[in-house]
């Protein structure tokens, strides 16, 4: 008689969604966040039922020309950002309420934390190497907002949220990427639980592996600590120049690219077998990904100098990781790419948050262009 697989906690008990947002041309509209929430509901509903931490990052400078990646915004964008933050909080408090009723002011608790950065010696000489953050949390601890008084940048925003995370896994979500295909979150989590690396497993779990003869060779049980999802530039990644031009990366792909098999029990008690295709990934990307919380903190944020204020993970630690992987040291990072249909299946769509101005503004700009070029502007405007 085949034994049923052991019962596992649902994804919403294992994952915290971390959303990072910052000034955009579409503010004060929350259309970007609304599109993300809609894509969650359509393609991975568990992500709407998880705990959520939203980092509402700020800007560094007000200038005539926006350079959003550098933290430079126009006076108009700066004026609209306070309204955007208020609108974003209302949206998230409604979307993530477990009762269907939006949280109220009486449900919120306010505190303060600090995000340190740079050299500890420099911080001792000058008290400027830390950013004060206003924290607002619901009493049930399901929703948290982080509002820094100075710009953190993506890297420190993620680190700050990770330190507040109590679940073993996180879903990192930038504010301008939406899902376009179904994500097998439960099977992916099961794979990650069964394939923990040294930074993702506790001492007790390592001992359990030995007792259960699970300490299999690396080729059979490689660690899975981070899973990213393909955007248009990552299609057919395993055979792209990102891999094929480097002997070590080709060899790692040939050895580890596989369909992972997981078993779960359906509601009717029937055992369901799923096959999840993954291929090694040779860069720690910022775009939406699922990762081990402990692995993230230990591997990426190994010290206060790992990421500078204003920096992106992919641009800094991500490329250091790739350099190590080119030397064959991929297992240390344990990065994978979800790879349906041999990499031909798109999972993410970029919403272009740095340039997109919202539906109404984009339509107005299009009509103005048509008017200036003598084109027919008597078009039916959709409701």
mmCIF file of C-alpha atoms in Angstrom:
data_model
loop_
_atom_site.group_PDB
_atom_site.id
_atom_site.type_symbol
_atom_site.label_atom_id
_atom_site.label_comp_id
_atom_site.label_asym_id
_atom_site.label_seq_id
_atom_site.Cartn_x
_atom_site.Cartn_y
_atom_site.Cartn_z
ATOM 1 C CA UNK A 1 0.000 0.000 0.000
ATOM 2 C CA UNK A 2 1.388 3.384 -1.000
ATOM 3 C CA UNK A 3 1.608 5.768 1.933
ATOM 4 C CA UNK A 4 0.246 9.279 1.474
ATOM 5 C CA UNK A 5 2.820 12.072 1.601
ATOM 6 C CA UNK A 6 3.037 13.894 4.943
ATOM 7 C CA UNK A 7 0.778 16.900 5.422
ATOM 8 C CA UNK A 8 2.575 20.191 4.837
ATOM 9 C CA UNK A 9 1.750 23.735 5.919
ATOM 10 C CA UNK A 10 0.007 25.764 3.207
ATOM 11 C CA UNK A 11 2.110 28.348 1.338
ATOM 12 C CA UNK A 12 0.526 31.252 3.204
ATOM 13 C CA UNK A 13 2.059 29.937 6.436
ATOM 14 C CA UNK A 14 5.527 29.604 4.895
ATOM 15 C CA UNK A 15 5.897 32.762 2.804
ATOM 16 C CA UNK A 16 5.993 36.504 3.408
ATOM 17 C CA UNK A 17 5.461 38.727 0.370
ATOM 18 C CA UNK A 18 7.881 41.676 0.342
ATOM 19 C CA UNK A 19 6.797 44.490 -1.989
ATOM 20 C CA UNK A 20 9.163 47.367 -2.694
ATOM 21 C CA UNK A 21 7.808 50.587 -4.148
ATOM 22 C CA UNK A 22 9.109 54.102 -4.708
ATOM 23 C CA UNK A 23 8.233 57.285 -6.669
ATOM 24 C CA UNK A 24 6.874 56.657 -10.169
ATOM 25 C CA UNK A 25 5.379 58.881 -12.893
ATOM 26 C CA UNK A 26 1.995 57.191 -12.332
ATOM 27 C CA UNK A 27 1.695 58.424 -8.723
ATOM 28 C CA UNK A 28 -0.578 59.079 -6.911
ATOM 29 C CA UNK A 29 -2.370 56.287 -8.794
ATOM 30 C CA UNK A 30 -1.865 52.769 -7.438
ATOM 31 C CA UNK A 31 -2.482 51.132 -10.824
ATOM 32 C CA UNK A 32 0.898 49.365 -10.772
ATOM 33 C CA UNK A 33 0.168 47.736 -7.406
ATOM 34 C CA UNK A 34 -3.376 46.926 -8.506
ATOM 35 C CA UNK A 35 -2.050 45.083 -11.566
ATOM 36 C CA UNK A 36 0.312 43.088 -9.358
ATOM 37 C CA UNK A 37 -2.479 42.142 -6.943
ATOM 38 C CA UNK A 38 -4.701 41.129 -9.867
ATOM 39 C CA UNK A 39 -1.917 38.959 -11.298
ATOM 40 C CA UNK A 40 -1.471 37.304 -7.886
ATOM 41 C CA UNK A 41 -5.179 36.489 -7.678
ATOM 42 C CA UNK A 42 -5.195 35.061 -11.212
ATOM 43 C CA UNK A 43 -1.912 33.160 -11.251
ATOM 44 C CA UNK A 44 -0.888 32.477 -7.625
ATOM 45 C CA UNK A 45 -3.733 33.205 -5.218
ATOM 46 C CA UNK A 46 -1.765 32.105 -2.146
ATOM 47 C CA UNK A 47 0.359 35.265 -2.451
ATOM 48 C CA UNK A 48 -2.699 37.374 -1.548
ATOM 49 C CA UNK A 49 -3.204 35.329 1.625
ATOM 50 C CA UNK A 50 0.394 35.505 2.882
ATOM 51 C CA UNK A 51 1.831 38.013 5.318
ATOM 52 C CA UNK A 52 3.003 41.108 3.459
ATOM 53 C CA UNK A 53 5.670 43.742 4.127
ATOM 54 C CA UNK A 54 5.548 46.833 1.912
ATOM 55 C CA UNK A 55 8.581 49.120 1.816
ATOM 56 C CA UNK A 56 7.492 52.588 0.682
ATOM 57 C CA UNK A 57 10.901 53.978 -0.183
ATOM 58 C CA UNK A 58 11.464 57.702 -0.667
ATOM 59 C CA UNK A 59 13.693 59.905 -2.853
ATOM 60 C CA UNK A 60 17.049 61.638 -2.377
ATOM 61 C CA UNK A 61 16.813 64.769 -4.503
ATOM 62 C CA UNK A 62 14.241 67.001 -6.178
ATOM 63 C CA UNK A 63 15.452 68.116 -9.605
ATOM 64 C CA UNK A 64 14.141 69.249 -12.988
ATOM 65 C CA UNK A 65 15.003 65.948 -14.660
ATOM 66 C CA UNK A 66 13.891 62.673 -13.052
ATOM 67 C CA UNK A 67 16.434 59.893 -12.553
ATOM 68 C CA UNK A 68 14.366 57.466 -10.546
ATOM 69 C CA UNK A 69 17.010 54.746 -10.288
ATOM 70 C CA UNK A 70 19.281 57.353 -8.653
ATOM 71 C CA UNK A 71 16.528 58.696 -6.399
ATOM 72 C CA UNK A 72 16.014 61.974 -8.298
ATOM 73 C CA UNK A 73 12.397 63.135 -8.757
ATOM 74 C CA UNK A 74 10.703 66.220 -10.158
ATOM 75 C CA UNK A 75 8.878 68.696 -7.872
ATOM 76 C CA UNK A 76 5.573 67.360 -9.230
ATOM 77 C CA UNK A 77 6.495 63.750 -8.393
ATOM 78 C CA UNK A 78 7.651 64.740 -4.911
ATOM 79 C CA UNK A 79 4.366 66.538 -4.259
ATOM 80 C CA UNK A 80 2.331 63.507 -5.357
ATOM 81 C CA UNK A 81 4.303 60.872 -3.463
ATOM 82 C CA UNK A 82 2.691 61.457 -0.065
ATOM 83 C CA UNK A 83 -0.728 60.848 -1.622
ATOM 84 C CA UNK A 84 0.623 57.755 -3.382
ATOM 85 C CA UNK A 85 1.846 56.266 -0.100
ATOM 86 C CA UNK A 86 -1.534 56.866 1.539
ATOM 87 C CA UNK A 87 -3.329 55.311 -1.436
ATOM 88 C CA UNK A 88 -0.947 52.334 -1.493
ATOM 89 C CA UNK A 89 -1.505 51.641 2.193
ATOM 90 C CA UNK A 90 -5.276 51.737 1.773
ATOM 91 C CA UNK A 91 -5.036 49.319 -1.147
ATOM 92 C CA UNK A 92 -2.822 46.807 0.671
ATOM 93 C CA UNK A 93 -4.876 46.977 3.886
ATOM 94 C CA UNK A 94 -7.927 46.049 1.822
ATOM 95 C CA UNK A 95 -6.297 43.400 -0.398
ATOM 96 C CA UNK A 96 -4.570 41.584 2.470
ATOM 97 C CA UNK A 97 -7.322 41.684 5.062
ATOM 98 C CA UNK A 98 -8.152 38.075 6.012
ATOM 99 C CA UNK A 99 -11.749 39.043 6.823
ATOM 100 C CA UNK A 100 -12.500 40.900 3.602
ATOM 101 C CA UNK A 101 -12.922 44.068 5.659
ATOM 102 C CA UNK A 102 -10.160 46.635 5.326
ATOM 103 C CA UNK A 103 -8.068 47.160 8.447
ATOM 104 C CA UNK A 104 -8.879 50.366 10.346
ATOM 105 C CA UNK A 105 -6.728 52.860 12.263
ATOM 106 C CA UNK A 106 -7.399 50.971 15.497
ATOM 107 C CA UNK A 107 -5.796 47.847 14.015
ATOM 108 C CA UNK A 108 -2.404 49.517 13.493
ATOM 109 C CA UNK A 109 0.665 49.761 15.728
ATOM 110 C CA UNK A 110 3.469 52.263 15.020
ATOM 111 C CA UNK A 111 7.150 51.831 15.927
ATOM 112 C CA UNK A 112 10.561 52.914 14.634
ATOM 113 C CA UNK A 113 13.631 50.981 13.508
ATOM 114 C CA UNK A 114 16.988 51.839 11.933
ATOM 115 C CA UNK A 115 18.702 50.479 8.827
ATOM 116 C CA UNK A 116 22.467 50.713 9.218
ATOM 117 C CA UNK A 117 24.847 50.700 6.279
ATOM 118 C CA UNK A 118 28.492 51.259 5.434
ATOM 119 C CA UNK A 119 31.502 50.811 7.673
ATOM 120 C CA UNK A 120 30.936 50.382 11.368
ATOM 121 C CA UNK A 121 34.011 52.509 12.067
ATOM 122 C CA UNK A 122 32.556 55.339 10.003
ATOM 123 C CA UNK A 123 29.262 54.995 11.819
ATOM 124 C CA UNK A 124 31.065 55.354 15.169
ATOM 125 C CA UNK A 125 32.722 58.581 14.046
ATOM 126 C CA UNK A 126 29.560 59.979 12.457
ATOM 127 C CA UNK A 127 26.016 58.985 13.359
ATOM 128 C CA UNK A 128 24.834 59.398 9.745
ATOM 129 C CA UNK A 129 25.258 55.765 8.668
ATOM 130 C CA UNK A 130 21.752 54.685 9.578
ATOM 131 C CA UNK A 131 18.324 55.466 8.178
ATOM 132 C CA UNK A 132 15.381 55.870 10.547
ATOM 133 C CA UNK A 133 12.299 53.944 9.421
ATOM 134 C CA UNK A 134 8.709 54.433 10.556
ATOM 135 C CA UNK A 135 7.055 51.016 10.904
ATOM 136 C CA UNK A 136 3.291 50.474 10.858
ATOM 137 C CA UNK A 137 2.040 46.948 11.578
ATOM 138 C CA UNK A 138 -1.426 45.490 11.952
ATOM 139 C CA UNK A 139 -2.060 43.963 15.370
ATOM 140 C CA UNK A 140 -2.340 40.507 13.814
ATOM 141 C CA UNK A 141 1.109 41.121 12.224
ATOM 142 C CA UNK A 142 -0.116 40.189 8.759
ATOM 143 C CA UNK A 143 0.552 43.585 7.155
ATOM 144 C CA UNK A 144 3.597 45.804 7.736
ATOM 145 C CA UNK A 145 4.543 49.117 6.136
ATOM 146 C CA UNK A 146 8.093 50.439 6.208
ATOM 147 C CA UNK A 147 8.563 54.166 5.508
ATOM 148 C CA UNK A 148 12.203 55.305 5.648
ATOM 149 C CA UNK A 149 12.955 58.967 6.321
ATOM 150 C CA UNK A 150 15.819 58.759 3.803
ATOM 151 C CA UNK A 151 16.035 56.708 0.630
ATOM 152 C CA UNK A 152 17.097 53.115 1.226
ATOM 153 C CA UNK A 153 17.318 51.805 -2.329
ATOM 154 C CA UNK A 154 16.152 48.330 -3.322
ATOM 155 C CA UNK A 155 18.917 46.423 -1.529
ATOM 156 C CA UNK A 156 18.474 47.944 1.929
ATOM 157 C CA UNK A 157 14.695 47.925 1.466
ATOM 158 C CA UNK A 158 14.778 44.148 0.999
ATOM 159 C CA UNK A 159 17.200 43.656 3.902
ATOM 160 C CA UNK A 160 15.033 45.746 6.233
ATOM 161 C CA UNK A 161 11.967 43.678 5.348
ATOM 162 C CA UNK A 162 13.842 40.375 5.667
ATOM 163 C CA UNK A 163 14.832 41.263 9.225
ATOM 164 C CA UNK A 164 11.146 41.647 10.092
ATOM 165 C CA UNK A 165 10.174 38.380 8.404
ATOM 166 C CA UNK A 166 9.132 35.450 10.596
ATOM 167 C CA UNK A 167 8.431 32.934 7.814
ATOM 168 C CA UNK A 168 11.128 30.644 6.354
ATOM 169 C CA UNK A 169 10.561 31.897 2.791
ATOM 170 C CA UNK A 170 9.949 35.217 1.061
ATOM 171 C CA UNK A 171 8.520 36.302 -2.256
ATOM 172 C CA UNK A 172 10.354 39.455 -3.372
ATOM 173 C CA UNK A 173 8.159 41.679 -5.541
ATOM 174 C CA UNK A 174 9.185 44.919 -7.242
ATOM 175 C CA UNK A 175 6.291 47.275 -7.977
ATOM 176 C CA UNK A 176 6.395 46.981 -11.764
ATOM 177 C CA UNK A 177 6.436 43.251 -12.527
ATOM 178 C CA UNK A 178 3.233 41.229 -12.975
ATOM 179 C CA UNK A 179 2.677 37.480 -13.280
ATOM 180 C CA UNK A 180 1.372 36.250 -16.633
ATOM 181 C CA UNK A 181 1.253 32.501 -15.997
ATOM 182 C CA UNK A 182 0.327 30.180 -13.139
ATOM 183 C CA UNK A 183 3.065 29.656 -10.550
ATOM 184 C CA UNK A 184 3.217 26.287 -8.689
ATOM 185 C CA UNK A 185 4.048 27.883 -5.348
ATOM 186 C CA UNK A 186 3.241 24.828 -3.214
ATOM 187 C CA UNK A 187 5.425 22.398 -5.197
ATOM 188 C CA UNK A 188 8.246 24.961 -5.374
ATOM 189 C CA UNK A 189 8.193 25.344 -1.596
ATOM 190 C CA UNK A 190 8.223 21.570 -1.168
ATOM 191 C CA UNK A 191 11.279 21.340 -3.434
ATOM 192 C CA UNK A 192 13.040 24.060 -1.447
ATOM 193 C CA UNK A 193 12.233 22.343 1.842
ATOM 194 C CA UNK A 194 13.607 19.052 0.536
ATOM 195 C CA UNK A 195 16.721 20.611 -1.021
ATOM 196 C CA UNK A 196 18.105 22.957 1.587
ATOM 197 C CA UNK A 197 21.699 24.084 1.476
ATOM 198 C CA UNK A 198 23.913 24.595 4.496
ATOM 199 C CA UNK A 199 22.643 28.171 5.012
ATOM 200 C CA UNK A 200 18.999 27.162 4.675
ATOM 201 C CA UNK A 201 18.914 24.212 7.087
ATOM 202 C CA UNK A 202 19.040 24.278 10.861
ATOM 203 C CA UNK A 203 21.362 21.969 12.814
ATOM 204 C CA UNK A 204 18.355 19.816 13.693
ATOM 205 C CA UNK A 205 17.362 19.529 10.034
ATOM 206 C CA UNK A 206 20.896 18.570 9.013
ATOM 207 C CA UNK A 207 20.851 15.840 11.679
ATOM 208 C CA UNK A 208 17.461 14.633 10.423
ATOM 209 C CA UNK A 209 18.904 14.343 6.907
ATOM 210 C CA UNK A 210 21.688 12.120 8.177
ATOM 211 C CA UNK A 211 19.292 9.960 10.199
ATOM 212 C CA UNK A 212 17.010 9.529 7.173
ATOM 213 C CA UNK A 213 19.866 8.904 4.727
ATOM 214 C CA UNK A 214 18.935 12.084 2.837
ATOM 215 C CA UNK A 215 22.506 13.364 2.568
ATOM 216 C CA UNK A 216 22.643 12.293 -1.071
ATOM 217 C CA UNK A 217 25.328 13.318 -3.576
ATOM 218 C CA UNK A 218 25.081 16.874 -4.904
ATOM 219 C CA UNK A 219 24.196 15.680 -8.401
ATOM 220 C CA UNK A 220 21.069 14.019 -6.972
ATOM 221 C CA UNK A 221 20.120 16.526 -4.271
ATOM 222 C CA UNK A 222 21.442 19.980 -5.237
ATOM 223 C CA UNK A 223 20.384 22.862 -2.955
ATOM 224 C CA UNK A 224 17.462 25.036 -4.033
ATOM 225 C CA UNK A 225 17.453 28.322 -2.103
ATOM 226 C CA UNK A 226 16.316 30.858 -4.701
ATOM 227 C CA UNK A 227 13.924 30.530 -7.650
ATOM 228 C CA UNK A 228 13.436 33.317 -10.189
ATOM 229 C CA UNK A 229 10.851 33.434 -12.969
ATOM 230 C CA UNK A 230 11.486 34.074 -16.672
ATOM 231 C CA UNK A 231 10.957 37.493 -18.195
ATOM 232 C CA UNK A 232 11.291 38.116 -21.928
ATOM 233 C CA UNK A 233 15.084 38.463 -21.715
ATOM 234 C CA UNK A 234 15.424 35.124 -19.911
ATOM 235 C CA UNK A 235 13.604 32.950 -22.422
ATOM 236 C CA UNK A 236 15.481 29.726 -23.281
ATOM 237 C CA UNK A 237 18.085 30.763 -20.723
ATOM 238 C CA UNK A 238 19.800 27.358 -20.497
ATOM 239 C CA UNK A 239 20.954 27.592 -24.121
ATOM 240 C CA UNK A 240 21.595 31.342 -24.200
ATOM 241 C CA UNK A 241 24.968 33.100 -24.316
ATOM 242 C CA UNK A 242 24.582 33.796 -20.578
ATOM 243 C CA UNK A 243 25.346 30.089 -20.127
ATOM 244 C CA UNK A 244 26.867 28.641 -23.290
ATOM 245 C CA UNK A 245 29.869 30.996 -23.465
ATOM 246 C CA UNK A 246 31.215 29.745 -20.116
ATOM 247 C CA UNK A 247 32.429 26.135 -19.713
ATOM 248 C CA UNK A 248 31.678 25.943 -15.981
ATOM 249 C CA UNK A 249 28.129 27.218 -16.457
ATOM 250 C CA UNK A 250 27.491 24.816 -19.336
ATOM 251 C CA UNK A 251 28.681 21.928 -17.192
ATOM 252 C CA UNK A 252 26.555 22.963 -14.200
ATOM 253 C CA UNK A 253 23.496 23.268 -16.420
ATOM 254 C CA UNK A 254 24.079 19.855 -17.974
ATOM 255 C CA UNK A 255 24.481 18.309 -14.524
ATOM 256 C CA UNK A 256 21.591 19.941 -12.670
ATOM 257 C CA UNK A 257 18.872 21.037 -15.102
ATOM 258 C CA UNK A 258 15.953 18.732 -14.362
ATOM 259 C CA UNK A 259 12.286 18.150 -13.623
ATOM 260 C CA UNK A 260 11.901 17.938 -9.849
ATOM 261 C CA UNK A 261 9.191 15.511 -8.736
ATOM 262 C CA UNK A 262 7.020 16.285 -5.706
ATOM 263 C CA UNK A 263 4.023 14.509 -4.249
ATOM 264 C CA UNK A 264 1.133 16.096 -2.407
ATOM 265 C CA UNK A 265 -2.251 15.005 -1.152
ATOM 266 C CA UNK A 266 -5.346 16.495 -2.795
ATOM 267 C CA UNK A 267 -8.496 17.405 -0.864
ATOM 268 C CA UNK A 268 -10.063 14.044 -1.737
ATOM 269 C CA UNK A 269 -7.068 12.187 -0.317
ATOM 270 C CA UNK A 270 -5.603 11.227 -3.682
ATOM 271 C CA UNK A 271 -1.829 11.564 -4.015
ATOM 272 C CA UNK A 272 -0.899 14.022 -6.764
ATOM 273 C CA UNK A 273 2.501 13.940 -8.458
ATOM 274 C CA UNK A 274 3.857 17.184 -9.895
ATOM 275 C CA UNK A 275 6.932 17.756 -12.016
ATOM 276 C CA UNK A 276 8.516 21.181 -11.730
ATOM 277 C CA UNK A 277 11.162 22.139 -14.334
ATOM 278 C CA UNK A 278 14.126 24.129 -13.013
ATOM 279 C CA UNK A 279 17.467 25.084 -14.527
ATOM 280 C CA UNK A 280 20.476 26.608 -12.732
ATOM 281 C CA UNK A 281 20.506 30.411 -12.812
ATOM 282 C CA UNK A 282 23.810 32.262 -12.801
ATOM 283 C CA UNK A 283 22.873 35.680 -11.454
ATOM 284 C CA UNK A 284 20.994 36.824 -8.357
ATOM 285 C CA UNK A 285 18.231 38.820 -10.080
ATOM 286 C CA UNK A 286 16.107 41.549 -8.473
ATOM 287 C CA UNK A 287 12.958 40.723 -10.473
ATOM 288 C CA UNK A 288 10.288 38.659 -8.637
ATOM 289 C CA UNK A 289 11.710 35.595 -6.934
ATOM 290 C CA UNK A 290 11.078 33.086 -4.176
ATOM 291 C CA UNK A 291 13.894 32.559 -1.679
ATOM 292 C CA UNK A 292 14.901 31.159 1.683
ATOM 293 C CA UNK A 293 14.872 33.933 4.299
ATOM 294 C CA UNK A 294 17.923 32.640 6.157
ATOM 295 C CA UNK A 295 19.865 32.043 2.933
ATOM 296 C CA UNK A 296 19.115 35.600 1.825
ATOM 297 C CA UNK A 297 20.332 37.139 5.064
ATOM 298 C CA UNK A 298 23.437 34.949 5.325
ATOM 299 C CA UNK A 299 24.468 34.947 1.680
ATOM 300 C CA UNK A 300 23.528 38.382 0.349
ATOM 301 C CA UNK A 301 23.498 40.512 3.493
ATOM 302 C CA UNK A 302 26.505 38.958 5.201
ATOM 303 C CA UNK A 303 27.551 42.298 6.779
ATOM 304 C CA UNK A 304 26.469 45.933 6.963
ATOM 305 C CA UNK A 305 28.829 46.813 4.109
ATOM 306 C CA UNK A 306 27.393 44.240 1.684
ATOM 307 C CA UNK A 307 24.945 46.711 0.108
ATOM 308 C CA UNK A 308 25.330 50.482 0.120
ATOM 309 C CA UNK A 309 22.401 52.848 0.516
ATOM 310 C CA UNK A 310 20.684 53.330 -2.838
ATOM 311 C CA UNK A 311 22.171 50.197 -4.427
ATOM 312 C CA UNK A 312 20.457 47.278 -6.147
ATOM 313 C CA UNK A 313 21.275 43.672 -5.229
ATOM 314 C CA UNK A 314 21.558 42.538 -8.855
ATOM 315 C CA UNK A 315 24.026 45.322 -9.722
ATOM 316 C CA UNK A 316 26.314 44.562 -6.770
ATOM 317 C CA UNK A 317 26.179 41.223 -4.952
ATOM 318 C CA UNK A 318 24.378 39.682 -7.928
ATOM 319 C CA UNK A 319 27.360 40.126 -10.227
ATOM 320 C CA UNK A 320 29.814 39.043 -7.533
ATOM 321 C CA UNK A 321 27.767 35.866 -7.286
ATOM 322 C CA UNK A 322 27.948 35.375 -11.056
ATOM 323 C CA UNK A 323 31.733 35.742 -10.995
ATOM 324 C CA UNK A 324 31.919 32.985 -8.368
ATOM 325 C CA UNK A 325 29.557 30.790 -10.356
ATOM 326 C CA UNK A 326 31.754 31.113 -13.448
ATOM 327 C CA UNK A 327 34.466 29.489 -11.333
ATOM 328 C CA UNK A 328 32.115 26.595 -10.581
ATOM 329 C CA UNK A 329 30.951 27.797 -7.146
ATOM 330 C CA UNK A 330 27.234 27.784 -7.927
ATOM 331 C CA UNK A 331 26.100 25.536 -5.072
ATOM 332 C CA UNK A 332 26.982 28.288 -2.566
ATOM 333 C CA UNK A 333 24.307 30.516 -4.119
ATOM 334 C CA UNK A 334 21.826 27.792 -5.164
ATOM 335 C CA UNK A 335 19.980 29.992 -7.683
ATOM 336 C CA UNK A 336 17.452 28.462 -10.060
ATOM 337 C CA UNK A 337 15.119 29.583 -12.825
ATOM 338 C CA UNK A 338 11.619 28.175 -13.198
ATOM 339 C CA UNK A 339 11.777 26.682 -16.701
ATOM 340 C CA UNK A 340 8.423 25.554 -18.157
ATOM 341 C CA UNK A 341 8.368 24.387 -21.778
ATOM 342 C CA UNK A 342 12.179 24.425 -21.971
ATOM 343 C CA UNK A 343 12.281 28.141 -21.279
ATOM 344 C CA UNK A 344 9.776 29.096 -23.967
ATOM 345 C CA UNK A 345 7.026 30.014 -21.486
ATOM 346 C CA UNK A 346 6.956 33.622 -20.252
ATOM 347 C CA UNK A 347 6.104 34.122 -16.564
ATOM 348 C CA UNK A 348 6.632 37.857 -15.938
ATOM 349 C CA UNK A 349 5.628 41.068 -17.690
ATOM 350 C CA UNK A 350 7.461 44.319 -17.011
ATOM 351 C CA UNK A 351 5.096 47.235 -16.325
ATOM 352 C CA UNK A 352 7.829 49.848 -16.904
ATOM 353 C CA UNK A 353 7.281 51.729 -13.672
ATOM 354 C CA UNK A 354 9.957 54.343 -14.382
ATOM 355 C CA UNK A 355 8.190 55.637 -17.498
ATOM 356 C CA UNK A 356 4.537 54.537 -17.351
ATOM 357 C CA UNK A 357 2.277 57.426 -16.311
ATOM 358 C CA UNK A 358 -0.985 55.597 -15.689
ATOM 359 C CA UNK A 359 -3.883 54.784 -18.017
ATOM 360 C CA UNK A 360 -5.363 58.284 -18.170
ATOM 361 C CA UNK A 361 -2.039 60.089 -18.638
ATOM 362 C CA UNK A 362 -0.881 57.612 -21.282
ATOM 363 C CA UNK A 363 -4.151 58.034 -23.191
ATOM 364 C CA UNK A 364 -3.941 61.833 -22.959
ATOM 365 C CA UNK A 365 -0.374 61.753 -24.306
ATOM 366 C CA UNK A 366 -1.448 59.489 -27.172
ATOM 367 C CA UNK A 367 -4.338 61.791 -28.117
ATOM 368 C CA UNK A 368 -2.076 64.849 -27.979
ATOM 369 C CA UNK A 369 0.416 63.129 -30.275
ATOM 370 C CA UNK A 370 -2.378 62.322 -32.721
ATOM 371 C CA UNK A 371 -3.637 65.914 -32.624
ATOM 372 C CA UNK A 372 -0.189 67.388 -33.264
ATOM 373 C CA UNK A 373 0.327 65.025 -36.198
ATOM 374 C CA UNK A 374 -3.036 65.696 -37.804
ATOM 375 C CA UNK A 375 -4.481 62.289 -37.006
ATOM 376 C CA UNK A 376 -8.114 61.560 -36.154
ATOM 377 C CA UNK A 377 -8.576 62.048 -32.417
ATOM 378 C CA UNK A 378 -12.312 61.323 -32.450
ATOM 379 C CA UNK A 379 -11.858 57.898 -30.947
ATOM 380 C CA UNK A 380 -14.060 56.084 -28.494
ATOM 381 C CA UNK A 381 -12.463 56.311 -25.052
ATOM 382 C CA UNK A 382 -13.035 53.120 -23.025
ATOM 383 C CA UNK A 383 -14.669 53.433 -19.607
#
